[in-house]
Every structure is written in C-alpha cells, then in structure tokens.
Amino acid sequence: MNEKIRMMYSEAQVDARIRELGAAISADLDGEEVHLVCVLKGASFFACELAKRMTVPVYMDFMCVSSYGNDTRSSGEVRIVKDLDTSVEGKHVLIAEDIIDSGNTLHFLLEEFRKRGAADVKICALLSKPDRREADVTADYIGYVIPDVFVVGYGLDYAQKYRNLPYIGVLDI
Ligand code: IMP
Ligand code: MG
C-alpha cells in the first residue's frame, strides 16, 4: 500500500478541456438531441461534466460493462452488467468513456449500438493510450492522448480507489 500519485492534469486543466470538448461536440451536433451513454463506473465524473458543457438537448443513459479476464489484462470478451434504460434505435449516440486502453470495451459497444439500430454512434474519451490498442477503435473526440502509464482520479480507479480525486494522476506502485 505504498502507492504514490503524481499529478498529470489538474482539476482546472481537465475542466477547461471538457469545456472545449463540449463546445466541439455541440457544434457538430448542430441542435440535434444526443443520447449520451456513460460507461460506468469510470466515466461517471467525465460524462456528467461533459453533459453540463453541451448546448444541445442531452438524454443521459448509463451502462455498466465488464471484461472477462484478470485485473491487468482484458480478454477481449465484454459482458453487459447493467443495460441502458432506453432504446437507441434511430438516436444519435455518443459514448462517454474514461479511457481507451485495449479498445475492446468500445469495440463491443460500437457493434452493440449499431446492431440496435442507432442512427450513428460516436465516441468521446477523456483519455486514450494508443500504445495499448488491440481492437481497431478510433474515438471521435479525445481529451488527452497519454503514454502507457496507469492513471487514476476523475473517475478512474485502482482496485476501486482514487476515483474521487478531482484531478488525473499517474499511479506509481
Ligand atoms: P479497454 O477495453 O481495454 O479499452 O478498457 C478500458 C477500461 O479499462 C477503462 O474503461 C478503464 O476502466 C480501464 N482502464 C484502462 N486503463 C486504465 C488506467 O490507466 N487507469 C484506470 N483504469 C484503466
Ligand atoms: Mg471503465
């Protein structure tokens, strides 16, 4: 339990970046309502802040998925733990995710929402670690591209800890 956390992006920096993302997404949506899907639990802080910075009508929905496999390596198989409340058929879906690592989670969700008949599916991720990619997934909006480090805070956890840190930090174990 000698974990040290090094600040990577301060609360003010993250806040400013989310405002930029919200403005860019709103401009692209041009008044259309969006079905904002928050991927629990990691994206909860990000999705709520992003929703606050969007100027189009936002319908918020929540989904919880988990990947089979051990803690450090996902197996690529994703399972729905909690599904959305509402159908996405004909909707403009925007998935809010905390971080894209292997890309397996988002690859699964993209396929799933397309199968369900969404009008279109876009991805907004607060963070992306492209060096770790296994699945072919490209996000439409990314907060920060980061190297292969383990980050916590702003919703991201290490064994369920540190989600509530108001900034993004690198965990040195
Ligand atoms: P993927 O399916 O491998 O892209 O996994 C994405 C999920 O892994 C994220 O939603 C996070 O919950 C978790 N994850 C990946 N990298 C990190 C990290 O650096 N810190 C905390 N969680 C992470
Ligand atoms: Mg997650």
Coordinates of C-alpha atoms and ligand atoms in Angstrom, one line a residue:
M1 CA 0.0 0.0 0.0
N2 CA 2.8 2.4 -0.8
E3 CA 1.1 3.9 -3.9
K4 CA 2.2 7.4 -4.9
I5 CA 0.2 9.6 -7.2
R6 CA 1.9 12.1 -9.5
M7 CA -0.3 14.9 -10.9
M8 CA -0.7 14.7 -14.7
Y9 CA -3.7 17.1 -15.4
S10 CA -5.0 19.4 -12.7
E11 CA -8.7 19.9 -12.0
A12 CA -8.6 23.3 -13.8
Q13 CA -6.9 21.7 -16.8
V14 CA -9.4 18.9 -17.0
D15 CA -12.3 21.3 -16.6
A16 CA -11.1 23.5 -19.4
R17 CA -10.5 20.6 -21.7
I18 CA -14.0 19.2 -21.1
R19 CA -15.5 22.7 -21.9
E20 CA -13.6 22.5 -25.2
L21 CA -14.9 19.0 -25.9
G22 CA -18.5 20.0 -25.0
A23 CA -18.3 23.0 -27.4
A24 CA -16.9 21.0 -30.3
I25 CA -19.5 18.2 -29.9
S26 CA -22.3 20.7 -29.6
A27 CA -21.2 22.5 -32.8
D28 CA -21.0 19.2 -34.7
L29 CA -24.5 18.1 -33.4
D30 CA -26.0 21.4 -34.6
G31 CA -29.0 21.3 -32.4
E32 CA -29.7 17.5 -32.6
E33 CA -30.6 15.7 -29.4
V34 CA -27.9 13.3 -28.3
H35 CA -28.2 10.0 -26.4
L36 CA -25.2 10.3 -24.1
V37 CA -24.1 6.9 -22.8
C38 CA -22.0 6.9 -19.7
V39 CA -19.9 3.8 -19.3
L40 CA -20.0 3.0 -15.6
K41 CA -18.2 3.5 -13.3
G42 CA -15.1 5.1 -14.7
A43 CA -16.8 7.6 -17.0
S44 CA -19.3 8.9 -14.4
F45 CA -17.5 12.1 -13.5
F46 CA -16.5 12.8 -17.1
A47 CA -19.9 12.2 -18.6
C48 CA -21.7 14.5 -16.1
E49 CA -19.2 17.3 -16.6
L50 CA -19.4 16.9 -20.4
A51 CA -23.2 16.9 -20.3
K52 CA -23.0 20.2 -18.4
R53 CA -20.9 21.8 -21.2
M54 CA -23.1 20.7 -24.1
T55 CA -25.6 23.1 -25.5
V56 CA -27.8 20.6 -27.4
P57 CA -30.6 18.5 -25.7
V58 CA -28.9 15.7 -23.8
Y59 CA -30.6 12.4 -22.8
M60 CA -28.3 10.7 -20.3
D61 CA -28.2 6.9 -20.1
F62 CA -25.9 4.6 -18.1
M63 CA -24.4 1.3 -19.0
C64 CA -22.1 -1.0 -17.0
V65 CA -19.9 -3.5 -18.8
S66 CA -17.1 -5.7 -17.6
S67 CA -14.4 -7.6 -19.4
Y68 CA -13.6 -11.2 -18.6
G69 CA -10.0 -11.8 -17.6
N70 CA -7.8 -10.7 -14.8
D71 CA -7.3 -7.2 -13.5
T72 CA -4.4 -6.1 -15.7
R73 CA -5.2 -7.8 -18.9
S74 CA -8.6 -7.8 -20.5
S75 CA -9.5 -10.9 -22.5
G76 CA -11.4 -9.0 -25.2
E77 CA -14.7 -10.6 -24.1
V78 CA -17.1 -8.0 -22.8
R79 CA -20.3 -8.6 -20.9
I80 CA -23.2 -6.2 -20.0
V81 CA -23.7 -5.9 -16.3
K82 CA -26.3 -3.1 -16.5
D83 CA -28.0 -2.2 -19.7
L84 CA -29.4 1.1 -20.9
D85 CA -32.9 2.2 -19.8
T86 CA -34.0 3.3 -23.3
S87 CA -33.7 2.0 -26.9
V88 CA -31.1 3.7 -29.0
E89 CA -32.9 3.0 -32.3
G90 CA -32.7 6.0 -34.6
K91 CA -30.8 8.0 -32.0
H92 CA -27.6 9.9 -32.2
V93 CA -25.5 8.0 -29.6
L94 CA -22.4 9.5 -28.0
I95 CA -20.5 7.1 -25.8
A96 CA -18.6 8.8 -22.9
E97 CA -15.7 6.7 -21.8
D98 CA -13.0 7.4 -19.2
I99 CA -10.1 5.8 -21.1
I100 CA -9.4 3.8 -24.2
D101 CA -6.9 1.1 -23.4
S102 CA -7.1 -2.1 -25.5
G103 CA -10.2 -0.7 -27.2
N104 CA -12.1 -3.9 -26.6
T105 CA -14.8 -2.3 -24.5
L106 CA -15.6 0.4 -27.1
H107 CA -15.3 -2.1 -30.0
F108 CA -18.0 -4.1 -28.3
L109 CA -20.2 -1.1 -27.5
L110 CA -19.9 0.3 -31.1
E111 CA -21.1 -3.0 -32.5
E112 CA -23.8 -3.4 -30.0
F113 CA -25.4 0.1 -30.6
R114 CA -25.1 -0.3 -34.4
K115 CA -26.9 -3.7 -34.1
R116 CA -29.6 -1.9 -32.0
G117 CA -30.2 0.5 -34.9
A118 CA -28.7 3.7 -33.6
A119 CA -28.7 6.5 -36.3
D120 CA -25.0 7.0 -35.6
V121 CA -22.5 6.2 -32.8
K122 CA -19.7 8.5 -31.8
I123 CA -17.1 8.1 -29.0
C124 CA -15.8 10.7 -26.7
A125 CA -13.0 9.5 -24.4
L126 CA -11.3 11.6 -21.7
L127 CA -8.1 9.7 -22.2
S128 CA -6.5 7.4 -24.8
K129 CA -3.5 5.1 -24.6
P130 CA -2.9 4.3 -28.2
D131 CA 0.2 2.2 -27.5
R132 CA -2.0 -0.4 -25.8
R133 CA -4.6 -0.8 -28.6
E134 CA -5.7 -4.3 -29.6
A135 CA -9.1 -3.6 -31.2
D136 CA -9.5 -1.2 -34.2
V137 CA -11.3 1.7 -32.5
T138 CA -11.0 5.4 -33.2
A139 CA -12.6 8.0 -31.0
D140 CA -14.2 11.0 -32.5
Y141 CA -13.3 13.2 -29.5
I142 CA -10.3 12.7 -27.1
G143 CA -9.4 14.8 -24.1
Y144 CA -5.8 13.7 -23.8
V145 CA -3.6 11.2 -25.6
I146 CA -1.2 9.7 -23.0
P147 CA 1.6 7.2 -22.9
D148 CA 1.3 3.7 -21.4
V149 CA 1.0 4.6 -17.8
F150 CA -1.6 3.7 -15.2
V151 CA -3.8 6.7 -14.3
V152 CA -6.3 7.3 -11.5
G153 CA -8.7 10.1 -10.5
Y154 CA -11.5 11.8 -12.2
G155 CA -13.5 8.6 -12.1
L156 CA -10.6 6.2 -12.8
D157 CA -9.7 3.7 -10.1
Y158 CA -7.0 1.4 -9.0
A159 CA -8.8 -1.5 -7.2
Q160 CA -11.8 0.8 -6.7
K161 CA -9.6 3.5 -5.0
Y162 CA -8.9 7.1 -6.1
R163 CA -12.0 7.6 -8.3
N164 CA -12.9 10.7 -6.3
L165 CA -9.6 12.5 -6.9
P166 CA -10.6 15.8 -8.6
Y167 CA -7.5 15.6 -10.9
I168 CA -5.9 13.0 -13.1
G169 CA -2.7 11.4 -11.7
V170 CA -0.2 8.7 -12.6
L171 CA -0.1 5.9 -10.1
D172 CA 3.4 4.8 -9.2
I173 CA 3.2 1.4 -7.4
Ligands
IMP1 P1 -10.3 -1.4 -22.7 O1 -11.5 -2.3 -23.1 O2 -9.0 -2.2 -22.6 O3 -10.1 -0.3 -23.7 O4 -10.5 -1.0 -21.3 C1 -11.0 0.2 -20.9 C2 -11.2 0.2 -19.4 O5 -10.1 -0.3 -18.7 C3 -11.4 1.6 -19.0 O6 -12.8 1.9 -19.1 C4 -10.9 1.6 -17.5 O7 -12.0 1.2 -16.7 C5 -9.9 0.5 -17.5 N1 -8.5 1.1 -17.6 C6 -7.6 1.1 -18.6 N2 -6.5 1.8 -18.4 C7 -6.7 2.3 -17.1 C8 -5.9 3.2 -16.3 O8 -4.8 3.6 -16.6 N3 -6.4 3.5 -15.1 C9 -7.6 3.1 -14.7 N4 -8.4 2.3 -15.4 C10 -8.0 1.9 -16.6
MG2 MG -14.2 1.9 -17.5

